[in-house]
Coordinates of C-alpha atoms in Angstrom, one line a residue:
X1 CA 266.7 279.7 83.1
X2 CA 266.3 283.4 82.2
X3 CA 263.1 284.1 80.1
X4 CA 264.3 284.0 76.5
X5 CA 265.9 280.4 78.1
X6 CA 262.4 279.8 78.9
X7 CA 260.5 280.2 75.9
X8 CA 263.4 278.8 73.7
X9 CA 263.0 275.4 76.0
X10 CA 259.0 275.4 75.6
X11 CA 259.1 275.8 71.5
X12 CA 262.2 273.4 71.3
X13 CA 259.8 270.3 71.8
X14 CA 258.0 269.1 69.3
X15 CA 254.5 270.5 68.3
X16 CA 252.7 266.6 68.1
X17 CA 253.8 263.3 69.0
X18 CA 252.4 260.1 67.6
X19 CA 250.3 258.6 70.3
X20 CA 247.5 260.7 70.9
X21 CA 247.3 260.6 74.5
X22 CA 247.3 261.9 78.2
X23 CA 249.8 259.7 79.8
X24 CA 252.6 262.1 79.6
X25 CA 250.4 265.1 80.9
X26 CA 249.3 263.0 83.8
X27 CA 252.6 261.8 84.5
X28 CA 254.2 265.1 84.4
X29 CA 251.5 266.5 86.5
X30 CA 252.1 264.1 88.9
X31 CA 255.5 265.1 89.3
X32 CA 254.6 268.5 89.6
X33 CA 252.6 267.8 92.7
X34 CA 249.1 267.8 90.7
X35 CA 248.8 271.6 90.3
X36 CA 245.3 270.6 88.6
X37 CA 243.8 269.5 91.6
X38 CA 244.5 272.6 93.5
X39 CA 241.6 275.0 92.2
X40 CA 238.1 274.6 90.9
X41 CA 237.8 274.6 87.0
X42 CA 235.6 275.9 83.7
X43 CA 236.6 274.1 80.6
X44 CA 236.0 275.5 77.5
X45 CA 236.7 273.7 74.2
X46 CA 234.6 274.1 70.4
X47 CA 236.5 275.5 67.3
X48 CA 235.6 279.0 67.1
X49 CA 234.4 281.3 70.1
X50 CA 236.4 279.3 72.9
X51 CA 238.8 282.6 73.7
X52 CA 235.8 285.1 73.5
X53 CA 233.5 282.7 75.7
X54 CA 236.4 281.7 78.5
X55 CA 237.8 285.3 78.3
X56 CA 234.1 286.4 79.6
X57 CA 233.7 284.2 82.1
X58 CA 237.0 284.7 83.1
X59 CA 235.6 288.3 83.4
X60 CA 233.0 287.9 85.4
X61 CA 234.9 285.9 87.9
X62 CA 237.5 288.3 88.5
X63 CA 235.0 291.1 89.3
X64 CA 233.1 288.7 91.7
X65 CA 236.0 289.0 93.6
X66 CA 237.4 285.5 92.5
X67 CA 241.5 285.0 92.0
X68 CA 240.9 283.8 88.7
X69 CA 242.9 282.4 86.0
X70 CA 242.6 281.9 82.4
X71 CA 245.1 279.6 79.9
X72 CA 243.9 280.8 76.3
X73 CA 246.0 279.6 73.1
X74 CA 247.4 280.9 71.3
X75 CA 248.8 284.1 71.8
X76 CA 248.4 286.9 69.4
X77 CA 251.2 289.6 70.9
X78 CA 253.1 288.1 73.7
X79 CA 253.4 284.5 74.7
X80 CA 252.6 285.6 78.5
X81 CA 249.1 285.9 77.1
X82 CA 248.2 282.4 77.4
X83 CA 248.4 282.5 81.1
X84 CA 246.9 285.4 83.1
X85 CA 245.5 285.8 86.8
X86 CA 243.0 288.2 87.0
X87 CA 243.8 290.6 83.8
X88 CA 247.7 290.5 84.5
X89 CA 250.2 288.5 82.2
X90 CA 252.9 286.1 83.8
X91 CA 255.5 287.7 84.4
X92 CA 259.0 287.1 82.4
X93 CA 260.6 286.4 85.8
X94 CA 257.7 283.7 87.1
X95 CA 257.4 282.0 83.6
X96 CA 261.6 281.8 84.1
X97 CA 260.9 280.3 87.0
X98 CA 257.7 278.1 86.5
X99 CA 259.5 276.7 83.2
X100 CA 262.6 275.8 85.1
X101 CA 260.4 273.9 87.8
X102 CA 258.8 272.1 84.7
X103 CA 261.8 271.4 82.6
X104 CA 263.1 269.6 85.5
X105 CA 260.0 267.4 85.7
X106 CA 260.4 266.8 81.8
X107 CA 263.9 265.6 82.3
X108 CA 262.0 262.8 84.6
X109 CA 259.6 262.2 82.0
X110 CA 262.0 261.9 79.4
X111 CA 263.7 259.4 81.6
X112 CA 261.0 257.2 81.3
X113 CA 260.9 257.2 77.5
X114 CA 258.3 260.0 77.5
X115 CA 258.9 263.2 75.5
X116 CA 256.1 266.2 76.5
X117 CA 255.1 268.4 73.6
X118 CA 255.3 271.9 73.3
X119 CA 251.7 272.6 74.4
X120 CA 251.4 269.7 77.4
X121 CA 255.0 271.9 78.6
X122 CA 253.0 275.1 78.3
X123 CA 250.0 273.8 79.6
X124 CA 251.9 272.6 82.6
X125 CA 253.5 275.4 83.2
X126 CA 250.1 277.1 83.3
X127 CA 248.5 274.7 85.9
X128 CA 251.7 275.3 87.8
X129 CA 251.5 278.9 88.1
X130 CA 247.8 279.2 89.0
X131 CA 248.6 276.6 91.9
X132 CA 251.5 278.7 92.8
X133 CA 249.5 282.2 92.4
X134 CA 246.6 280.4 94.5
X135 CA 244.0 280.7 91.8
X136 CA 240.6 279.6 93.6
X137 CA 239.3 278.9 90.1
X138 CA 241.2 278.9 86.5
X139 CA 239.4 279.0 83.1
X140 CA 241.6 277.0 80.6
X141 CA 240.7 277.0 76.7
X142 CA 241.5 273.9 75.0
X143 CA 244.3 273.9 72.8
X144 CA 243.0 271.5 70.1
X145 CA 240.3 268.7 70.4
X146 CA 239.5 268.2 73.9
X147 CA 239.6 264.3 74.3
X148 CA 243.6 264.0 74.3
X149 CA 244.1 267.8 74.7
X150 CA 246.7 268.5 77.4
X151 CA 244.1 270.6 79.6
X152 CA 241.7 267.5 79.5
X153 CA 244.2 266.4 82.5
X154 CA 242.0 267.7 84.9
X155 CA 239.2 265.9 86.5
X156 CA 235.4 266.9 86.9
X157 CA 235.5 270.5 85.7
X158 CA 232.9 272.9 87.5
X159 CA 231.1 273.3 84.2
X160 CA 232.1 272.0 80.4
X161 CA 231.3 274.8 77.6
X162 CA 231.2 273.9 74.0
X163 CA 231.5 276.8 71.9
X164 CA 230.7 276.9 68.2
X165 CA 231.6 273.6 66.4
X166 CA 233.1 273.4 62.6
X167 CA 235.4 271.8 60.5
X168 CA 238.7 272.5 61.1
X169 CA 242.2 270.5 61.5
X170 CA 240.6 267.9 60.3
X171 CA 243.4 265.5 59.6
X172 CA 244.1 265.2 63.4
X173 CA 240.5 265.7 64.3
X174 CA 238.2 264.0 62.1
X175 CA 236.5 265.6 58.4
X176 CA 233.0 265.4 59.6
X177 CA 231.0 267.5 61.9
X178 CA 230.5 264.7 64.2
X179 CA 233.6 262.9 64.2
X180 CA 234.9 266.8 65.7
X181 CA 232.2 267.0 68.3
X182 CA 232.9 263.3 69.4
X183 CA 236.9 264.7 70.0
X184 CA 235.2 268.0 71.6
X185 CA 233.5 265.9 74.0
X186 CA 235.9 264.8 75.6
X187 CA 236.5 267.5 78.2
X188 CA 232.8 265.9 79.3
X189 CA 232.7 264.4 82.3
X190 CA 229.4 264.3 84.2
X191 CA 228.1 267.4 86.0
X192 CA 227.1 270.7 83.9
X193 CA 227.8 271.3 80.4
X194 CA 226.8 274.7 78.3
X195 CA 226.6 274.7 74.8
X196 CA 226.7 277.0 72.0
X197 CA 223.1 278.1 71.3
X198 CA 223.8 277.7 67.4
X199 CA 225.1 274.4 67.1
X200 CA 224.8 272.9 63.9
X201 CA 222.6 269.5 64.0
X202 CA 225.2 267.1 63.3
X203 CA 227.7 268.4 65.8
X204 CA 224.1 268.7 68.6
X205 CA 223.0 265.0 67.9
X206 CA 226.6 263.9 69.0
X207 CA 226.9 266.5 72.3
X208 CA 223.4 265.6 73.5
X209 CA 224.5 261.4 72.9
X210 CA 227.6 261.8 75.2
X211 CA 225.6 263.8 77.8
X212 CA 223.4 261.4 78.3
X213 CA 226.0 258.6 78.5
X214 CA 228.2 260.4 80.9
X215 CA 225.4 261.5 82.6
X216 CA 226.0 265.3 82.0
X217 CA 223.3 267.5 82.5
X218 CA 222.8 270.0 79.3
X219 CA 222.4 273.5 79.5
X220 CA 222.0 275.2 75.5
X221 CA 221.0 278.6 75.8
X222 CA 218.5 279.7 73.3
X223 CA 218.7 283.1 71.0
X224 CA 216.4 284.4 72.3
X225 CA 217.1 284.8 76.0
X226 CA 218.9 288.0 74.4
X227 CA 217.4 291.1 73.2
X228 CA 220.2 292.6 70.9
X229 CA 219.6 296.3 71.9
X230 CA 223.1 297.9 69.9
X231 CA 224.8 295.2 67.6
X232 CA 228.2 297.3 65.3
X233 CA 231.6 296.0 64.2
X234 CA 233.3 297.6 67.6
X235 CA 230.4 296.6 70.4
X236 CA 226.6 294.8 71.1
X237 CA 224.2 295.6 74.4
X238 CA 222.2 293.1 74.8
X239 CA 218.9 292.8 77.6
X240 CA 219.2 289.4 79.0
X241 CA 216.7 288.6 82.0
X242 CA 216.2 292.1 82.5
X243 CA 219.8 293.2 83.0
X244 CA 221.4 295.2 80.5
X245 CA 225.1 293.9 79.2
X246 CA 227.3 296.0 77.3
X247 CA 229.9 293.6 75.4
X248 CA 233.2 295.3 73.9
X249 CA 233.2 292.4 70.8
X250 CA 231.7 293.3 68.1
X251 CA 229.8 290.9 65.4
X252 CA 226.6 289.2 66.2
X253 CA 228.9 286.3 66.9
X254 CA 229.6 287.6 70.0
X255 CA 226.3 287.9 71.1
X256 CA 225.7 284.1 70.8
X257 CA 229.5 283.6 72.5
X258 CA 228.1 286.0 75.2
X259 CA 225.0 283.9 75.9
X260 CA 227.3 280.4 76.1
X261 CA 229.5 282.6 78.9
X262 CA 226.6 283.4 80.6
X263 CA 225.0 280.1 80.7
X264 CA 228.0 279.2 82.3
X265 CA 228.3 281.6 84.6
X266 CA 224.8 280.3 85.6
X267 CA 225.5 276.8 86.0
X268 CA 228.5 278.5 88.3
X269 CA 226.0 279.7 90.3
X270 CA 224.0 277.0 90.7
X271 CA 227.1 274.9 92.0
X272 CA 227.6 277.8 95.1
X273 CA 229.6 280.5 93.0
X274 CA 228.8 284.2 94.0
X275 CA 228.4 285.8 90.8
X276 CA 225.9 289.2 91.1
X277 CA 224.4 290.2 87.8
X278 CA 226.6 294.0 88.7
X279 CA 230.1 291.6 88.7
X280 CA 228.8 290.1 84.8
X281 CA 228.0 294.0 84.1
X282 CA 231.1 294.8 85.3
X283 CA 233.2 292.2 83.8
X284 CA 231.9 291.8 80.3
X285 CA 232.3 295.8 79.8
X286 CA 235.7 295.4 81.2
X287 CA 236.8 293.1 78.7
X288 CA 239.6 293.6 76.2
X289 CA 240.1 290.7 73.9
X290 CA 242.8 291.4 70.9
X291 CA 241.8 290.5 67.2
X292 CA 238.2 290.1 67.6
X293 CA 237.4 292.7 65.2
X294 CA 240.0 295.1 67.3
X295 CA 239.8 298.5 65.8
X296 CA 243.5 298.5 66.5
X297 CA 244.3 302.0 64.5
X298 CA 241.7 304.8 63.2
X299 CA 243.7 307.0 60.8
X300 CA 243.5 304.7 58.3
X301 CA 240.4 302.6 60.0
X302 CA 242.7 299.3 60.4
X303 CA 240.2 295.9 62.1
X304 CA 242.3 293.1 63.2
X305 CA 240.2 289.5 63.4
X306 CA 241.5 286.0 64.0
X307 CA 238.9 284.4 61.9
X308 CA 241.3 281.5 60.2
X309 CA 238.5 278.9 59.2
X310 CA 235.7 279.1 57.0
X311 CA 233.4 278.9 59.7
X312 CA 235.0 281.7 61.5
X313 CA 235.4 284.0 57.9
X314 CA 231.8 283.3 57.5
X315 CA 230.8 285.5 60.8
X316 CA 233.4 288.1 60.1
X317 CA 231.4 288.6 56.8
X318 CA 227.9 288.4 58.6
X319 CA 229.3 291.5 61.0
X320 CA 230.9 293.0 58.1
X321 CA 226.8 293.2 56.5
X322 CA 227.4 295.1 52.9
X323 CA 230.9 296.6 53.7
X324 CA 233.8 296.3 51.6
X325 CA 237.5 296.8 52.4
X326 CA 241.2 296.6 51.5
X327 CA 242.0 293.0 53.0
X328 CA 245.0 291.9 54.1
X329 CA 245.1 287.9 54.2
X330 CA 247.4 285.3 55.4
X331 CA 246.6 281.6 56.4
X332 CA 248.4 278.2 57.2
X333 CA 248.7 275.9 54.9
X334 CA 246.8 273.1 56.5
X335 CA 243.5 275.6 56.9
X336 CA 240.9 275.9 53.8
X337 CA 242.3 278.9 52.9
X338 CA 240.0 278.8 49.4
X339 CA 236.9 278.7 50.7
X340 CA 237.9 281.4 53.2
X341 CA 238.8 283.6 50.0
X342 CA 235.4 282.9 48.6
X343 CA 233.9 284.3 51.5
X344 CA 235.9 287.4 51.9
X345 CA 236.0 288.1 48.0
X346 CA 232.5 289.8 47.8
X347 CA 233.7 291.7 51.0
X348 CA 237.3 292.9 49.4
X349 CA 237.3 295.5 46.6
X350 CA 241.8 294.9 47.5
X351 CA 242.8 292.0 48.5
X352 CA 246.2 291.6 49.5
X353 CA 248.1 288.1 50.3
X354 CA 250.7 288.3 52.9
X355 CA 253.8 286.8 53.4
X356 CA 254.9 285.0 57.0
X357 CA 257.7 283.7 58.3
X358 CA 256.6 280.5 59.4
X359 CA 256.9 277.5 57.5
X360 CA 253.3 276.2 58.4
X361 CA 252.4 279.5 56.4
X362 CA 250.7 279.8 53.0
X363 CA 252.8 281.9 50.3
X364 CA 251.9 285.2 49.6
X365 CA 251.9 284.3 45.8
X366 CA 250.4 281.2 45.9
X367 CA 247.3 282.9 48.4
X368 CA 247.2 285.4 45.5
X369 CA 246.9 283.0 42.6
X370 CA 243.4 281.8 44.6
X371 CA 242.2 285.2 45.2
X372 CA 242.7 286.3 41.5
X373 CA 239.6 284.8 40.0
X374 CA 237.5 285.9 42.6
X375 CA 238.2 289.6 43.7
X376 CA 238.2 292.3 41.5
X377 CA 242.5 293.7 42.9
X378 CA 245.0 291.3 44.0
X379 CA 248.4 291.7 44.9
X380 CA 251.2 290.1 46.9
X381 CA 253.1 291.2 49.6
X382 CA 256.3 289.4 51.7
X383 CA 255.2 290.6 55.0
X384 CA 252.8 292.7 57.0
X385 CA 255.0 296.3 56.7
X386 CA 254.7 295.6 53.0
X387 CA 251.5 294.7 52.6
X388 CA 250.1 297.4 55.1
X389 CA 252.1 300.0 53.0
X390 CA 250.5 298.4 49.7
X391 CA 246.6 298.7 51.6
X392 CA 247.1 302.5 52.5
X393 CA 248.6 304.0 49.2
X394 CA 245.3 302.5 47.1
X395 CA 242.7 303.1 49.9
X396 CA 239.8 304.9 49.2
X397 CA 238.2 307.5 50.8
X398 CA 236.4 306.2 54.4
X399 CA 237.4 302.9 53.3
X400 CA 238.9 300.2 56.2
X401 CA 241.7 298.0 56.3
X402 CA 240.8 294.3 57.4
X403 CA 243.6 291.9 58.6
X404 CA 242.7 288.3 58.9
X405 CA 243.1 284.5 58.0
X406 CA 245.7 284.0 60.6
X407 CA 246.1 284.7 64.3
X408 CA 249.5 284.8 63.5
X409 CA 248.8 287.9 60.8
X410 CA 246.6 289.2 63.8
X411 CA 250.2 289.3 65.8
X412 CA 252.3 290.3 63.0
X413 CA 250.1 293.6 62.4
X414 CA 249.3 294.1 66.4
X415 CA 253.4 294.4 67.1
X416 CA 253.3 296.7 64.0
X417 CA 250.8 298.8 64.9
X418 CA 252.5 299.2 68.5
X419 CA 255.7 300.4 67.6
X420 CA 254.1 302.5 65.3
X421 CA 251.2 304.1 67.2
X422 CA 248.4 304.9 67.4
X423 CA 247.3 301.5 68.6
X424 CA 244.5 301.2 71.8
X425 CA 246.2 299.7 74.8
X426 CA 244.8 297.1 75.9
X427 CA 244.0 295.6 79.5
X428 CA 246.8 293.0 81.2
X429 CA 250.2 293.8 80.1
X430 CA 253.1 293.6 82.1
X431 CA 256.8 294.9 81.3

């Protein structure tokens, strides 16, 4: 397979299957000569934070000098995103060839009776890859969950890391707090696990219940082993045990995401990793994460975020303090879109619902019809060139552009904004 073959095999499976399970991830990693067992692993799983906190610590690994890499889903740009070694994308020519290798293991699979998803196949080809790039230690992101997610293959990770925990796709998951952290749990498995310094209680009683049982020893970094010395919408420097960390995420979000990456990064230690403070220095300033409040064009000011849940709208808003903007909104229909527009609305003097072409997606009008009682300007637009046209002829004067309620929006208006510059270019693309 070329790679257009490639990605049109991955996203021909089916997103879910019935049976919740691992069986067919084990099986096909089996097959593929257990590519899981070849390098040390973090595992990072929660439902907001998880790509900030694994994208650190991948960070800080790869300027200790570690061949490191990191699975984050999903993309917002390029699909190579999900899988990187150090900061460089797959490449179209070893995802052509990784996918063939797992497609032919698939066929085996499907042999048997058992039909891989779309995300165990891309998790797969992942594992493969890092075993093939000889990764001594990959970060991988959960995709969804964590009990039955298709990264929760792997065995004893070096260290577990819950990240923020709130309601979202609840109909697979679970509607209450702790019915989501039980599911979240599930990457535990003894040994050290890090946790989110603001946890809410319900999700904590359940984390600290299946550390003990699983004998997992709990590491929750507090707020105040940071000193927030710079916090703004495009950066924070924080003071944590005397070293001074400059973090290129903005929102006070980050600070807490920073403090879960590096309470990880010390339980690394602890278990023989060589991690200077100079390589976290290093590596967090390094960073470049898309659509986590991206400046991603200045003339008009345009910030790109990925919040798509309440929980994660509600932090956009705290890092947005009094602000107002023109806001340009999608979301999927199975997200609580409505309570995300009841956030944003004190926050939008414009808002303006946008179209996608995806069936999962929300329509512009009906995202509009919500929004009407509650901001002040509403109006409906069938995709991001349209809407973004619609946001710059009624800006005011120093006024922003904010893009989010979908990471799929996030992507929509990134490709946008880089075939009509100026965009920033950001760290690990390939041709």
């Amino acid at each position: 397979m070329d790679y257009e073959e490639a990605l049109a095999y991955i996203h021909s499976a089916s997103r879910f299957k019935g049976e919740l399970t691992l069986r067919r991830m084990e099986r096909l990693c089996a097959l593929l000569g257990e590519p899981q067992k070849k390098m040390k692993l973090v595992h990072v799983a929660g439902t907001n934070g998880k790509g900030s906190t694994a994208a650190l610590i991948s960070s800080a690994l790869i300027a200790a000098g570690y061949r490191t890499g990191t699975f984050i889903s999903p993309y917002v740009l390029d699909f190579r995103e999900r899988m990187q070694v150090g900061f460089q994308w797959i490449t179209k020519e070893e995802l052509a060839g990784t996918a063939t290798r797992v497609k032919a293991a698939a066929g085996v699979l499907e042999s048997e009776g058992l039909i891989p998803t779309e995300f165990e196949l891309v998790t797969a080809c992942g594992l493969s890859w890092f075993a093939e790039r000889g990764c001594e230690v990959a970060v991988l992101e959960v995709g969804l969950g964590g009990r039955f997610d298709a990264t929760n293959v792997i065995g004893p990770p070096e260290v577990a890391v819950i990240t923020r925990i709130a309601l979202d796709h609840t109909a697979i998951l679970g509607g209450t707090l702790a019915k989501i952290a039980y599911e979240k749990c599930g990457i535990i498995k003894g040994g050290d696990v890090v946790c989110y310094p603001d946890q809410p209680q319900e999700a904590m009683d359940v984390i600290r219940r299946q550390c003990r049982e699983k004998g997992a020893r709990l590491h929750q970094p507090g707020r105040e082993e940071a000193r927030v010395l710079e916090s703004s919408l495009r950066h924070n420097r924080i003071e944590w045990k005397g070293e001074e960390l400059y973090i290129p995420l903005g929102g006070p979000h980050q600070v807490l995401n920073a403090l879960t990456a590096l309470g990880a990064i010390e339980a690394l230690r602890a278990r023989g990793f060589a991690v200077p403070g100079e390589a976290v220095r290093q590596g967090f300033a390094a960073l470049c994460f898309p659509a986590r409040l991206e400046l991603a064009c200045e003339t008009p000011p345009v910030l790109i975020d990925g919040a798509h849940n309440p929980d994660g709208v509600a932090a956009l808003v705290r890092a947005l303090g009094s602000a107002q903007a023109t806001v340009i909104f999608s979301a999927m229909q199975d997200k609580d879109y409505s309570e995300s527009l009841r956030l944003l609305a004190p926050h939008a003097r414009r808002l303006i619902a946008c179209g996608l072409s995806l069936p999962r997606a929300a329509g512009p009008q009906e995202i509009a019809a919500l929004a009407a009682p509650l901001c002040p300007d509403v109006a409906a637009a069938p995709d991001f060139p349209a809407a973004f046209a619609l946001a710059r002829a009624g800006l005011r004067g120093g006024e922003a552009i904010l893009v989010c309620g979908s990471l799929y929006l996030c992507g929509e208006a990134e490709s946008y904004f880089r075939a009509n510059p100026p965009i920033k270019e950001k760290n690990g693309t390939n041709s």
